[in-house]
PDB file of C-alpha atoms in Angstrom:
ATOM      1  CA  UNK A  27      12.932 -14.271   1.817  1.00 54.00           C
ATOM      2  CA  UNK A  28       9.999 -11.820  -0.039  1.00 62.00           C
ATOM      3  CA  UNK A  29      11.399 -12.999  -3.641  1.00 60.00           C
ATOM      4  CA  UNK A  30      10.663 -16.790  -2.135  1.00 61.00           C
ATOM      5  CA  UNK A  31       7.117 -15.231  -1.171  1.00 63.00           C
ATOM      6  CA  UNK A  32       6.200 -13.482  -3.589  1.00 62.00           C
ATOM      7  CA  UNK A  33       4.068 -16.895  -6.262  1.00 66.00           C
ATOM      8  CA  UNK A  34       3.236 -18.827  -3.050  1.00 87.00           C
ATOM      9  CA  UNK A  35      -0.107 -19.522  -2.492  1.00 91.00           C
ATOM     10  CA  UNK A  36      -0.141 -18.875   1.246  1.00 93.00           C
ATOM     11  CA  UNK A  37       1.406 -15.417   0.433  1.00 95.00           C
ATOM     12  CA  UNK A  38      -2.090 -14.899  -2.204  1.00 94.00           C
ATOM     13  CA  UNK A  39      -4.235 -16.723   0.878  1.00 95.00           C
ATOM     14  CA  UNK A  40      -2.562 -14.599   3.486  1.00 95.00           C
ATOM     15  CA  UNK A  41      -3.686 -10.941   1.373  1.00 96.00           C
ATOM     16  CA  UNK A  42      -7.164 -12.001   0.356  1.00 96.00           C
ATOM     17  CA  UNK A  43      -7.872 -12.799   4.054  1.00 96.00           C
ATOM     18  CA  UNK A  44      -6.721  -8.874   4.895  1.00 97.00           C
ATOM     19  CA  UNK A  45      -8.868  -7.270   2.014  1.00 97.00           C
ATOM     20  CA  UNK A  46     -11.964  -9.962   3.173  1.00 96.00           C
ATOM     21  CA  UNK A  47     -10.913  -8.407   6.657  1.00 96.00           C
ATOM     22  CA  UNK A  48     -11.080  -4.981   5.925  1.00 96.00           C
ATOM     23  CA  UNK A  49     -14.225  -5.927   2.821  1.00 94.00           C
ATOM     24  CA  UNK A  50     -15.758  -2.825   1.274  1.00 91.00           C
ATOM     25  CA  UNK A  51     -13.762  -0.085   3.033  1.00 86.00           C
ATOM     26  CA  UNK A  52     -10.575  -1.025   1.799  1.00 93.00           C
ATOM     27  CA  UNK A  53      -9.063  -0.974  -1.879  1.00 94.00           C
ATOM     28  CA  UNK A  54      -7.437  -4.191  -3.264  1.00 94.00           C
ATOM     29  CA  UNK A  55      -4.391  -5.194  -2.115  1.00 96.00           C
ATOM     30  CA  UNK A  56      -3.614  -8.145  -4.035  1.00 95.00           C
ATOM     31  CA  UNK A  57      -0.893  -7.511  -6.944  1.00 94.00           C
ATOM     32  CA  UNK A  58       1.535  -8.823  -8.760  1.00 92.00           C
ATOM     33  CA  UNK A  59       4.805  -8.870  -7.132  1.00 93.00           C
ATOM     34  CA  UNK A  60       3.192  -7.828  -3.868  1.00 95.00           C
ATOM     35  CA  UNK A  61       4.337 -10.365  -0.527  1.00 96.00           C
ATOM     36  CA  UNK A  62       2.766  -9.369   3.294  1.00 97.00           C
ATOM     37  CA  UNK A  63       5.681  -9.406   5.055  1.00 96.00           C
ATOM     38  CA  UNK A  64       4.486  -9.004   8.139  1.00 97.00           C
ATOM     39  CA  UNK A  65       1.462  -7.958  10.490  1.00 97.00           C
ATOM     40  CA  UNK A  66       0.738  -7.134  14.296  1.00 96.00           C
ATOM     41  CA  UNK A  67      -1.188  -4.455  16.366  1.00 96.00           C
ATOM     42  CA  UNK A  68       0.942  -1.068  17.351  1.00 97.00           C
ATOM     43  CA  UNK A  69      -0.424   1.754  19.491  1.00 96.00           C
ATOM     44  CA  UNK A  70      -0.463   4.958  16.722  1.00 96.00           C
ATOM     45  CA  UNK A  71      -0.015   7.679  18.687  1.00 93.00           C
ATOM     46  CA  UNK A  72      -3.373  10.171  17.419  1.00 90.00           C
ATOM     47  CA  UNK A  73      -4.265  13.764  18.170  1.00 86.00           C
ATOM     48  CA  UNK A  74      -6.455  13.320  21.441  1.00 85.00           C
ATOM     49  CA  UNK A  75      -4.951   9.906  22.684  1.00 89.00           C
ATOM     50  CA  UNK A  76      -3.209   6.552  21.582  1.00 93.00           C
ATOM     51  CA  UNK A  77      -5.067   3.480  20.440  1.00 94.00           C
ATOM     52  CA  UNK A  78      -4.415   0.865  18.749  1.00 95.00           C
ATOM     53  CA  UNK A  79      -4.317   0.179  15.411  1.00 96.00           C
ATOM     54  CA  UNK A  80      -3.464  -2.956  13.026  1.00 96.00           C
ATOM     55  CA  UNK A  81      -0.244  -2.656  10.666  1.00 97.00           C
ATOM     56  CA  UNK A  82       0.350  -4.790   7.708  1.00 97.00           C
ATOM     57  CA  UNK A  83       3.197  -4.711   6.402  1.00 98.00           C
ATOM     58  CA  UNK A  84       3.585  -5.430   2.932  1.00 97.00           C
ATOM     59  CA  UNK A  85       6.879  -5.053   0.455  1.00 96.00           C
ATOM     60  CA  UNK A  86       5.818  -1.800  -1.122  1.00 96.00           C
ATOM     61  CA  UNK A  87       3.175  -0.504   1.014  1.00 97.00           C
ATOM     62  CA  UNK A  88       2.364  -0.003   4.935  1.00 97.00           C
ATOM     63  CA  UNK A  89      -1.208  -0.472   5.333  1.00 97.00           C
ATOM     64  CA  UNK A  90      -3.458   0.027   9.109  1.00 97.00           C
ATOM     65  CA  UNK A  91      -6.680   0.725  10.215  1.00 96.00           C
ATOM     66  CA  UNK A  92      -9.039   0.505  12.719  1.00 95.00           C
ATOM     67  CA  UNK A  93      -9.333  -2.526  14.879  1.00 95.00           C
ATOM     68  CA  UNK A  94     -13.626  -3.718  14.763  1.00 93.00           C
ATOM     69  CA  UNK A  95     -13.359  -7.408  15.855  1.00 90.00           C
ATOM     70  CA  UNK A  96      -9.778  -8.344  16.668  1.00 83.00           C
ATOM     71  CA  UNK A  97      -7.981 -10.521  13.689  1.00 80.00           C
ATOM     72  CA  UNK A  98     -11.575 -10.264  12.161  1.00 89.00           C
ATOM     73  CA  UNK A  99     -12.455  -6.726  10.778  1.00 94.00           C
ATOM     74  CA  UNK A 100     -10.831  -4.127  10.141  1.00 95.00           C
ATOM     75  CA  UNK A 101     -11.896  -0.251   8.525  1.00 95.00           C
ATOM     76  CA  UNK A 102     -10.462   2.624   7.711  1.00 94.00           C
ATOM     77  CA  UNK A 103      -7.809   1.625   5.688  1.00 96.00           C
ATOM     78  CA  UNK A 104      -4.748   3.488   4.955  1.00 96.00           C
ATOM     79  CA  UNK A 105      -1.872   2.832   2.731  1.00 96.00           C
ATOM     80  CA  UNK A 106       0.776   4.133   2.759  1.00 96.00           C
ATOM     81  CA  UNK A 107       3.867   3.809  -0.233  1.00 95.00           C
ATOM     82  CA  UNK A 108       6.560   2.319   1.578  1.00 96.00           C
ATOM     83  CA  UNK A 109       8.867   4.462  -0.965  1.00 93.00           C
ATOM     84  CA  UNK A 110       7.816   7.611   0.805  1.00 92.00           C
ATOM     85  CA  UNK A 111       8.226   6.363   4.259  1.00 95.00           C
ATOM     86  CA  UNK A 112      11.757   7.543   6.716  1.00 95.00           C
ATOM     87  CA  UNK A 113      11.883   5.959  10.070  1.00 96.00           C
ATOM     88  CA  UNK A 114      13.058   7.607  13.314  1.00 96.00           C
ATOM     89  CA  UNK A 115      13.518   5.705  16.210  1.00 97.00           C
ATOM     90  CA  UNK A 116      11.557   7.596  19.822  1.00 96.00           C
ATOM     91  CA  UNK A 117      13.654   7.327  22.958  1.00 96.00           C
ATOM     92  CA  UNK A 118      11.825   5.922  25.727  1.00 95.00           C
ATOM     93  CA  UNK A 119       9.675   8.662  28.058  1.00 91.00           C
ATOM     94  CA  UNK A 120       7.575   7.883  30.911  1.00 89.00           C
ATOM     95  CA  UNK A 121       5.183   5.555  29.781  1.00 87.00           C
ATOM     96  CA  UNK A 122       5.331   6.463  25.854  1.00 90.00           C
ATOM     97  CA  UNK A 123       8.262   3.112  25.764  1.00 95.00           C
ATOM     98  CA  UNK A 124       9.659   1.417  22.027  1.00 97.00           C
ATOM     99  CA  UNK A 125       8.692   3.817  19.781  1.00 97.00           C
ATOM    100  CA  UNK A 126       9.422   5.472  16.471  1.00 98.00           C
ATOM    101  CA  UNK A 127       8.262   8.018  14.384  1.00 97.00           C
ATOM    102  CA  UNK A 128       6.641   7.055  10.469  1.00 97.00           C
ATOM    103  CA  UNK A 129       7.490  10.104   8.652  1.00 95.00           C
ATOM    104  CA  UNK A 130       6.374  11.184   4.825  1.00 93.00           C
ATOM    105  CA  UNK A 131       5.663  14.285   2.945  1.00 90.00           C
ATOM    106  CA  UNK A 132       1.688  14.143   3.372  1.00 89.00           C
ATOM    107  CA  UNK A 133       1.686  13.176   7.261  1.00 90.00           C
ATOM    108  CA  UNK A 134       4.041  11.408  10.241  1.00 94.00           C
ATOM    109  CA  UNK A 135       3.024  10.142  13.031  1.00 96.00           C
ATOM    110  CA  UNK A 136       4.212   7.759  16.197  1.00 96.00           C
ATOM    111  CA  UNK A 137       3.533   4.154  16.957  1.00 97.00           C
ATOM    112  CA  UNK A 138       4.619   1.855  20.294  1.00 97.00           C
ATOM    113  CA  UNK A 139       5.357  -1.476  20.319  1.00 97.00           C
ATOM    114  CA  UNK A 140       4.792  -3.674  23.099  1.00 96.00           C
ATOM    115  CA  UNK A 141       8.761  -4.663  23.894  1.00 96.00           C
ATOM    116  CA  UNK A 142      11.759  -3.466  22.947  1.00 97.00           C
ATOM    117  CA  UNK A 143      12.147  -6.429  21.001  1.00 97.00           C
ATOM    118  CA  UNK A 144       8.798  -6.063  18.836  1.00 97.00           C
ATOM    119  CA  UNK A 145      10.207  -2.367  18.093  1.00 97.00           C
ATOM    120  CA  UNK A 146      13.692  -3.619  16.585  1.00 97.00           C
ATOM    121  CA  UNK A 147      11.719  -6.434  14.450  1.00 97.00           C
ATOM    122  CA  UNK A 148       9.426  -4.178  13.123  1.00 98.00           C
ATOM    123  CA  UNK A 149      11.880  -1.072  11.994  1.00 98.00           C
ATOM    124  CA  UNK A 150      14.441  -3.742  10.759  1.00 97.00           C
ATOM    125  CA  UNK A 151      11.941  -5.185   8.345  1.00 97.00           C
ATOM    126  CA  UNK A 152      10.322  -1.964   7.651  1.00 97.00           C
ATOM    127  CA  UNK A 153      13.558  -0.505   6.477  1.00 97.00           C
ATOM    128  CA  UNK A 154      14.796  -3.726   4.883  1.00 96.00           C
ATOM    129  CA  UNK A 155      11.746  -3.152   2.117  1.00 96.00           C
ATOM    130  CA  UNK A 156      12.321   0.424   1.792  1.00 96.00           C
ATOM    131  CA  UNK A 157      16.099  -0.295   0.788  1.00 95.00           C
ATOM    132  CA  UNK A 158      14.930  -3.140  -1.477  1.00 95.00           C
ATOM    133  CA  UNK A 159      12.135  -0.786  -2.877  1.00 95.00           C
ATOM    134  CA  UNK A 160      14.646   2.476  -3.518  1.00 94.00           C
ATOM    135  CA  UNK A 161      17.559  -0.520  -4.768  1.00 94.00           C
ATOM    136  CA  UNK A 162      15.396  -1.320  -7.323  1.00 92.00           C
ATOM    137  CA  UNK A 163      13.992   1.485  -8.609  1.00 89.00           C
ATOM    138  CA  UNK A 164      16.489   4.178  -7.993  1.00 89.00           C
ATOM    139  CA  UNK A 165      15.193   6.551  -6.400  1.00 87.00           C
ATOM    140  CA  UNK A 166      16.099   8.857  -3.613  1.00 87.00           C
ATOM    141  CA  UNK A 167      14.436   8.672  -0.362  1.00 84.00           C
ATOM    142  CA  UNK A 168      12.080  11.538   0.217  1.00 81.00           C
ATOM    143  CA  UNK A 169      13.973  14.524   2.012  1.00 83.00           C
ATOM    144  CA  UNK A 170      10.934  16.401   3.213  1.00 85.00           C
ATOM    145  CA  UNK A 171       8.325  15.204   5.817  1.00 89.00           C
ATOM    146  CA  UNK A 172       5.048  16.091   7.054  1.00 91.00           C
ATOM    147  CA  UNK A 173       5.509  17.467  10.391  1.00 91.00           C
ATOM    148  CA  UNK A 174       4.240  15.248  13.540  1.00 92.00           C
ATOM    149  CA  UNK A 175       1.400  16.904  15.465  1.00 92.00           C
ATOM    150  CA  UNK A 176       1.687  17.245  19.102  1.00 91.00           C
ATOM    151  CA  UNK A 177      -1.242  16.196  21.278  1.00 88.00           C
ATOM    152  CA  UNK A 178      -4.119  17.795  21.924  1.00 90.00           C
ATOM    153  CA  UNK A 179      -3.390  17.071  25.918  1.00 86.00           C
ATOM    154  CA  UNK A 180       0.394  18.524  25.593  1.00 88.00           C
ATOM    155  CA  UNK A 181      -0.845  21.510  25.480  1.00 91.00           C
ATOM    156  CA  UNK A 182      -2.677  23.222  27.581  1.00 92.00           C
ATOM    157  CA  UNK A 183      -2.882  27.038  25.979  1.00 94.00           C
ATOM    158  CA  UNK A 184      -1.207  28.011  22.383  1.00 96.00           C
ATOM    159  CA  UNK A 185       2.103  27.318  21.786  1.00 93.00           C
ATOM    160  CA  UNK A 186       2.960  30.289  19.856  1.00 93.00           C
ATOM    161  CA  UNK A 187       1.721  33.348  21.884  1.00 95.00           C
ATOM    162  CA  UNK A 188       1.966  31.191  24.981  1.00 93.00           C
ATOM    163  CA  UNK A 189      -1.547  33.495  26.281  1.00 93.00           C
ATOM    164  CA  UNK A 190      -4.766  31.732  24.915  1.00 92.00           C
ATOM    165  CA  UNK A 191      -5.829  28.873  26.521  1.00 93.00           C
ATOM    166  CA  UNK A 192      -7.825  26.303  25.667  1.00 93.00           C
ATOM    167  CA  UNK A 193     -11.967  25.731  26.387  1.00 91.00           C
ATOM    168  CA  UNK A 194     -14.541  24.888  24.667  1.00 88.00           C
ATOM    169  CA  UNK A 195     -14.886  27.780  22.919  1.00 88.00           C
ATOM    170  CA  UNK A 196     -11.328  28.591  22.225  1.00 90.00           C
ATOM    171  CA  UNK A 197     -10.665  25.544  20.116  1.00 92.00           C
ATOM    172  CA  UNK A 198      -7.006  24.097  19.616  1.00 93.00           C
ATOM    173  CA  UNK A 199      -5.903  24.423  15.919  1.00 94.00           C
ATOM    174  CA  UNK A 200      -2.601  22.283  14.196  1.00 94.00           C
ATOM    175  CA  UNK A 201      -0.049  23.884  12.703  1.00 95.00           C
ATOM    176  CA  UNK A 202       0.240  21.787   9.506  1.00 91.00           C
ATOM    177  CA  UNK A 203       4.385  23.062   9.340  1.00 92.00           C
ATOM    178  CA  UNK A 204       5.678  22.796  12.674  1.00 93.00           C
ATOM    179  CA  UNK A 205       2.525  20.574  14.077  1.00 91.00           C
ATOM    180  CA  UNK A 206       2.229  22.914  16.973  1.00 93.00           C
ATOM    181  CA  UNK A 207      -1.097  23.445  18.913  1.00 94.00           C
ATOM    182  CA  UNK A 208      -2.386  27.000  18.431  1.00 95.00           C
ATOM    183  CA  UNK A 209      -5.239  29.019  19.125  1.00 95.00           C
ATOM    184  CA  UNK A 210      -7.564  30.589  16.024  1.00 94.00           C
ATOM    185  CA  UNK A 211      -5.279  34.206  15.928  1.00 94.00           C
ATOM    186  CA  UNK A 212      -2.274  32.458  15.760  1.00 95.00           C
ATOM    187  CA  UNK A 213      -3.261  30.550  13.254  1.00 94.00           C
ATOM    188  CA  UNK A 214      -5.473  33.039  11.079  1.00 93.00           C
ATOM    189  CA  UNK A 215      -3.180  32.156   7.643  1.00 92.00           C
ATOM    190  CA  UNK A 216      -3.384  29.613   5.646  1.00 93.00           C
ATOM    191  CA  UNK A 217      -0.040  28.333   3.153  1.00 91.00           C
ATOM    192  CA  UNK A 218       0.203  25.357   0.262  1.00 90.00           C
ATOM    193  CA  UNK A 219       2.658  23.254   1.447  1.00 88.00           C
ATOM    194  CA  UNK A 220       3.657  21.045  -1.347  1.00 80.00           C
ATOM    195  CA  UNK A 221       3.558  17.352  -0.179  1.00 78.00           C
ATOM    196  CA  UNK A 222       0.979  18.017   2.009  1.00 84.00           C
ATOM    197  CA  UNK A 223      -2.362  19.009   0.022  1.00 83.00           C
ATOM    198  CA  UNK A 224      -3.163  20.781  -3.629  1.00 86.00           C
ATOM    199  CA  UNK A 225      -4.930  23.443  -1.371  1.00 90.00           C
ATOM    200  CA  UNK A 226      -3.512  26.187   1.314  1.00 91.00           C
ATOM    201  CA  UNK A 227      -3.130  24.784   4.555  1.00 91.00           C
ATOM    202  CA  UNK A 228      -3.487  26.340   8.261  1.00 94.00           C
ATOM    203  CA  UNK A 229      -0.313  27.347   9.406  1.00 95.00           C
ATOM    204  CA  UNK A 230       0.725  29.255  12.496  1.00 95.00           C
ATOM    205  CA  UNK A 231       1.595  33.027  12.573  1.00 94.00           C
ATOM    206  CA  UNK A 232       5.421  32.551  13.168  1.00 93.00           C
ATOM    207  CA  UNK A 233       5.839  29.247  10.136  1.00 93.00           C
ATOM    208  CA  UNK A 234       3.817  31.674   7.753  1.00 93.00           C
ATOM    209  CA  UNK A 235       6.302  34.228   8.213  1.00 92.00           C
ATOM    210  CA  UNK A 236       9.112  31.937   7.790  1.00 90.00           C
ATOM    211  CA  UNK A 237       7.423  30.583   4.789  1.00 90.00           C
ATOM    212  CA  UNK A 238       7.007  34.065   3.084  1.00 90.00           C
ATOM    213  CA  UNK A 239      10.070  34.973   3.464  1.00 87.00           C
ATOM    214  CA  UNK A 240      11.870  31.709   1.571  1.00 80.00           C
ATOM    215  CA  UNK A 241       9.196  32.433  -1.480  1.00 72.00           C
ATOM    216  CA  UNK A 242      11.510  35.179  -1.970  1.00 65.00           C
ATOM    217  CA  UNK A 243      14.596  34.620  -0.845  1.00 58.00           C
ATOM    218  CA  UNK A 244      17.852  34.963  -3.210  1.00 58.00           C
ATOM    219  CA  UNK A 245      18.106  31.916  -5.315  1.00 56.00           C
ATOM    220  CA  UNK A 246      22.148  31.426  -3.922  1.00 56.00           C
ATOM    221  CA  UNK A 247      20.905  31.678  -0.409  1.00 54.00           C
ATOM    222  CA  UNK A 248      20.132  28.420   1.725  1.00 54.00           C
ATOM    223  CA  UNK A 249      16.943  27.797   2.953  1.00 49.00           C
ATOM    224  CA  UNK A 250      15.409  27.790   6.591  1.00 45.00           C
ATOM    225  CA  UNK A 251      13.141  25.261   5.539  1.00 42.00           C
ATOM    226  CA  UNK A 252      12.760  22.031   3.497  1.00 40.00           C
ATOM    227  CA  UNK A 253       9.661  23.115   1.594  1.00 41.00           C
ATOM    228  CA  UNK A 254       9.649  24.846  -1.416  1.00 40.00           C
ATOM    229  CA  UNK A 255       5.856  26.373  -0.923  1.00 40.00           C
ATOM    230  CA  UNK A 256       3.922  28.579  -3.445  1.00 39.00           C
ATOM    231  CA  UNK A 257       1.604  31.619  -2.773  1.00 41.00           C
ATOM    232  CA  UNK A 258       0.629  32.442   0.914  1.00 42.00           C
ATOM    233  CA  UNK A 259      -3.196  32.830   1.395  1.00 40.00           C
ATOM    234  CA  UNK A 260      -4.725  34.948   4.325  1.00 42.00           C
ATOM    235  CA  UNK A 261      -7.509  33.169   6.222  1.00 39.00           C
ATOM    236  CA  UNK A 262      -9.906  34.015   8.768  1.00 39.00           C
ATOM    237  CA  UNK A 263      -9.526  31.031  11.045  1.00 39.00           C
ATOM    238  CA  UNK A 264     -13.216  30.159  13.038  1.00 39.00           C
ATOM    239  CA  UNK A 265     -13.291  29.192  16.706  1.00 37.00           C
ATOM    240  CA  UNK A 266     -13.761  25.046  15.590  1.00 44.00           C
ATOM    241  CA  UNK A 267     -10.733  22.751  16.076  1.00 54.00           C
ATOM    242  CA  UNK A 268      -9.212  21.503  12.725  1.00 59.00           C
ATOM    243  CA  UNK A 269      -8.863  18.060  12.214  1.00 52.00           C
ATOM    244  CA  UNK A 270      -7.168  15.256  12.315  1.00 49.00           C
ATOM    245  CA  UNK A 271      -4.053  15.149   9.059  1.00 50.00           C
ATOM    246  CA  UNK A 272      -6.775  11.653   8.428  1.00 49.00           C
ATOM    247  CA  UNK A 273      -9.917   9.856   9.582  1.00 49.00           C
ATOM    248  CA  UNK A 274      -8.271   8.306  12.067  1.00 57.00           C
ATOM    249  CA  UNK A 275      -9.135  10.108  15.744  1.00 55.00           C
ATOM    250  CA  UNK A 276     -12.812   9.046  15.977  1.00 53.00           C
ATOM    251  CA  UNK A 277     -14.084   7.337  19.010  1.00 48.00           C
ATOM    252  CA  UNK A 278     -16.907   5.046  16.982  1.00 48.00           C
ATOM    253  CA  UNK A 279     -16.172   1.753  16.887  1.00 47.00           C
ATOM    254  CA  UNK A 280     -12.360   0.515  17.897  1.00 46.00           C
ATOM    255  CA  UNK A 281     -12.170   0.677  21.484  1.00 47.00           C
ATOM    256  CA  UNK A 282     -14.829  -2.341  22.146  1.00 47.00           C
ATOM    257  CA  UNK A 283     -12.364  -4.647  20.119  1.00 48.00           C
ATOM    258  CA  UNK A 284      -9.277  -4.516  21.692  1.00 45.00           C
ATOM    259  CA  UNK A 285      -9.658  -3.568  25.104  1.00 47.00           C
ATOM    260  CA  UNK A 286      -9.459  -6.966  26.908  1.00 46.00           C
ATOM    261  CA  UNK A 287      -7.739  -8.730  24.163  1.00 54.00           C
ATOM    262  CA  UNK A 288      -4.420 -10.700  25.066  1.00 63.00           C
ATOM    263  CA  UNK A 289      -1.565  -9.068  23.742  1.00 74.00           C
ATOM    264  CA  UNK A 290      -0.424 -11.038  20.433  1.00 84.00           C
ATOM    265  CA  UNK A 291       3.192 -10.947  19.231  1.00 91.00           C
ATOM    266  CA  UNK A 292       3.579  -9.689  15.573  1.00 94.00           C
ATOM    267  CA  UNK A 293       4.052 -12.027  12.673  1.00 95.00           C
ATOM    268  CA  UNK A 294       6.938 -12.157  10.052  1.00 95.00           C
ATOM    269  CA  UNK A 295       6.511 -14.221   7.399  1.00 93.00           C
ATOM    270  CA  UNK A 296       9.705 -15.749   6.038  1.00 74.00           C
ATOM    271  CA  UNK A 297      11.205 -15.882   9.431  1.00 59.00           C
ATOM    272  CA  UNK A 298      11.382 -19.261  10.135  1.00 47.00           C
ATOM    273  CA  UNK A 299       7.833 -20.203   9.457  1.00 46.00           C
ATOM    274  CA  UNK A 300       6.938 -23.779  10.264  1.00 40.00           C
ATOM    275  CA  UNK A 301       4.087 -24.281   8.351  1.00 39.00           C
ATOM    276  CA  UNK A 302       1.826 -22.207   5.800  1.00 41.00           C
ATOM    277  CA  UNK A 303      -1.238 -21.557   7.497  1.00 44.00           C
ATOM    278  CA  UNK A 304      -2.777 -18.455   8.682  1.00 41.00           C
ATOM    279  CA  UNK A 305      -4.154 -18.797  11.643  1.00 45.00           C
ATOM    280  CA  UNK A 306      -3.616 -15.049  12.493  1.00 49.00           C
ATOM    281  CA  UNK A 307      -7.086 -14.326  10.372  1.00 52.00           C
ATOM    282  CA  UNK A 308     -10.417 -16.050  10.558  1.00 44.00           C
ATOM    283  CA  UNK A 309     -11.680 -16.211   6.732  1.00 42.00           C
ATOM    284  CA  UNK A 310     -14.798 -18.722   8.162  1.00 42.00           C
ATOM    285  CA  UNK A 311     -16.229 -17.215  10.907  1.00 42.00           C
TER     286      UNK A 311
END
């Protein structure tokens, strides 16, 4: 279905009208070999509260951002190597229904789709590029992932001295290991985590420790932990909150959108298309 894709003009049509969608804050996306596979709006799961997000889903990369004017503009772009990407499927809890976890060394996170339905077509062609992608070029998937941060309203004081809570002045901090929330003592050290970031990142008190100890553990012994991390740094940790592992918690400009907007089913191209228009994206208006 993608190789049939990949020369057709409303595949080339189809990617011009994302980048002319998401214009200056987004990087090219048109190149050669490159077929959108699919696109649709998914609830990302971010650090202070869910919102909702556009995926495209190309047959290398995963791209999103923020939703400006539904099927109109997008910003904040990210892209995301589909090579890099493991999927994990959520159970369903309480209202948090058909989810699954995107997981990759530099950062993971959770999306929700709509049904139950929407959920199994977008893993199933998610993973059906990432095989294609690691057939062809024969490589490994990635065995170490970004851990996914728990949010800020699941935790009420630190969850590693289980003491401190929360105010305005005693600012939650993210474990960038274990993705815990932690208060500023507990997470006063600071780790490279390879992966992750070329500089040390904040860790708590209890994955720095952890994280010490593998640096010199006996080269026949087995690890506690995936990461093969370099030389701890000490920090002072301030009473501000860290931020987000991207740009994407703000609260500018992508709630207006999408908040009375009919709920659209995603699209999959290839899947018994009827014609080759694409009426998902306005390129006149």
């Amino acid at each position: 279905m993608v190789d049939r894709l990949v020369n057709s003009e409303a595949n080339s049509r189809r990617i011009a009208m994302v980048e002319n969608c998401f214009g200056s804050s987004g990087q090219q996306l048109a190149e050669q070999g490159r077929v959108l596979v699919g696109e649709g709006v998914l609830t990302k799961m971010c650090r202070k509260k869910p919102k909702s997000r556009q995926f495209f889903l190309f047959n290398d990369i995963l791209v999103y951002g923020n939703i400006v004017i539904n099927k109109k503009k997008y910003n904040k772009q990210h892209v995301i190597p589909l090579e890099e990407v493991k999927l994990e499927s959520l159970k369903d809890e309480g209202y948090n229904r058909n989810g699954w976890l995107i997981r990759t060394a530099s950062k993971s996170f959770a999306v929700y789709a709509a049904t139950a339905t929407e959920k199994e077509e977008w893993m199933a062609h998610i993973d059906k590029c990432i095989e294609d992608l690691l057939r062809k070029s024969g490589k490994q998937p990635p065995s170490e992932h970004a851990a996914v941060w728990v949010p800020d309203n699941e935790a009420s004081i630190c969850m590693h001295c289980k003491k401190t809570q929360f105010t305005v002045l005693n600012r939650r901090h993210h474990c960038r290991k274990c993705g815990s929330v932690v208060c500023g003592p507990c997470s006063s050290k600071k780790f490279l985590l390879r992966g992750q970031s070329d500089k040390p990142l904040r860790v708590c008190l209890q994955c720095f420790d952890e994280l010490s100890k593998e640096r010199v553990r006996p080269p026949n012994q087995p690890p506690n932990l995936s990461n093969s991390p370099s030389k701890p740094v000490p920090d002072t940790a301030g009473s501000g909150g860290d931020s987000s592992p991207d740009d994407d918690d703000s609260e500018d400009d992508d709630e207006r959108a999408n908040e009375e907007e009919k709920h659209d089913e995603p699209k999959f191209y290839g899947d018994g298309d009827k014609t080759e228009d694409t009426n998902n994206h306005s390129s006149k208006e």
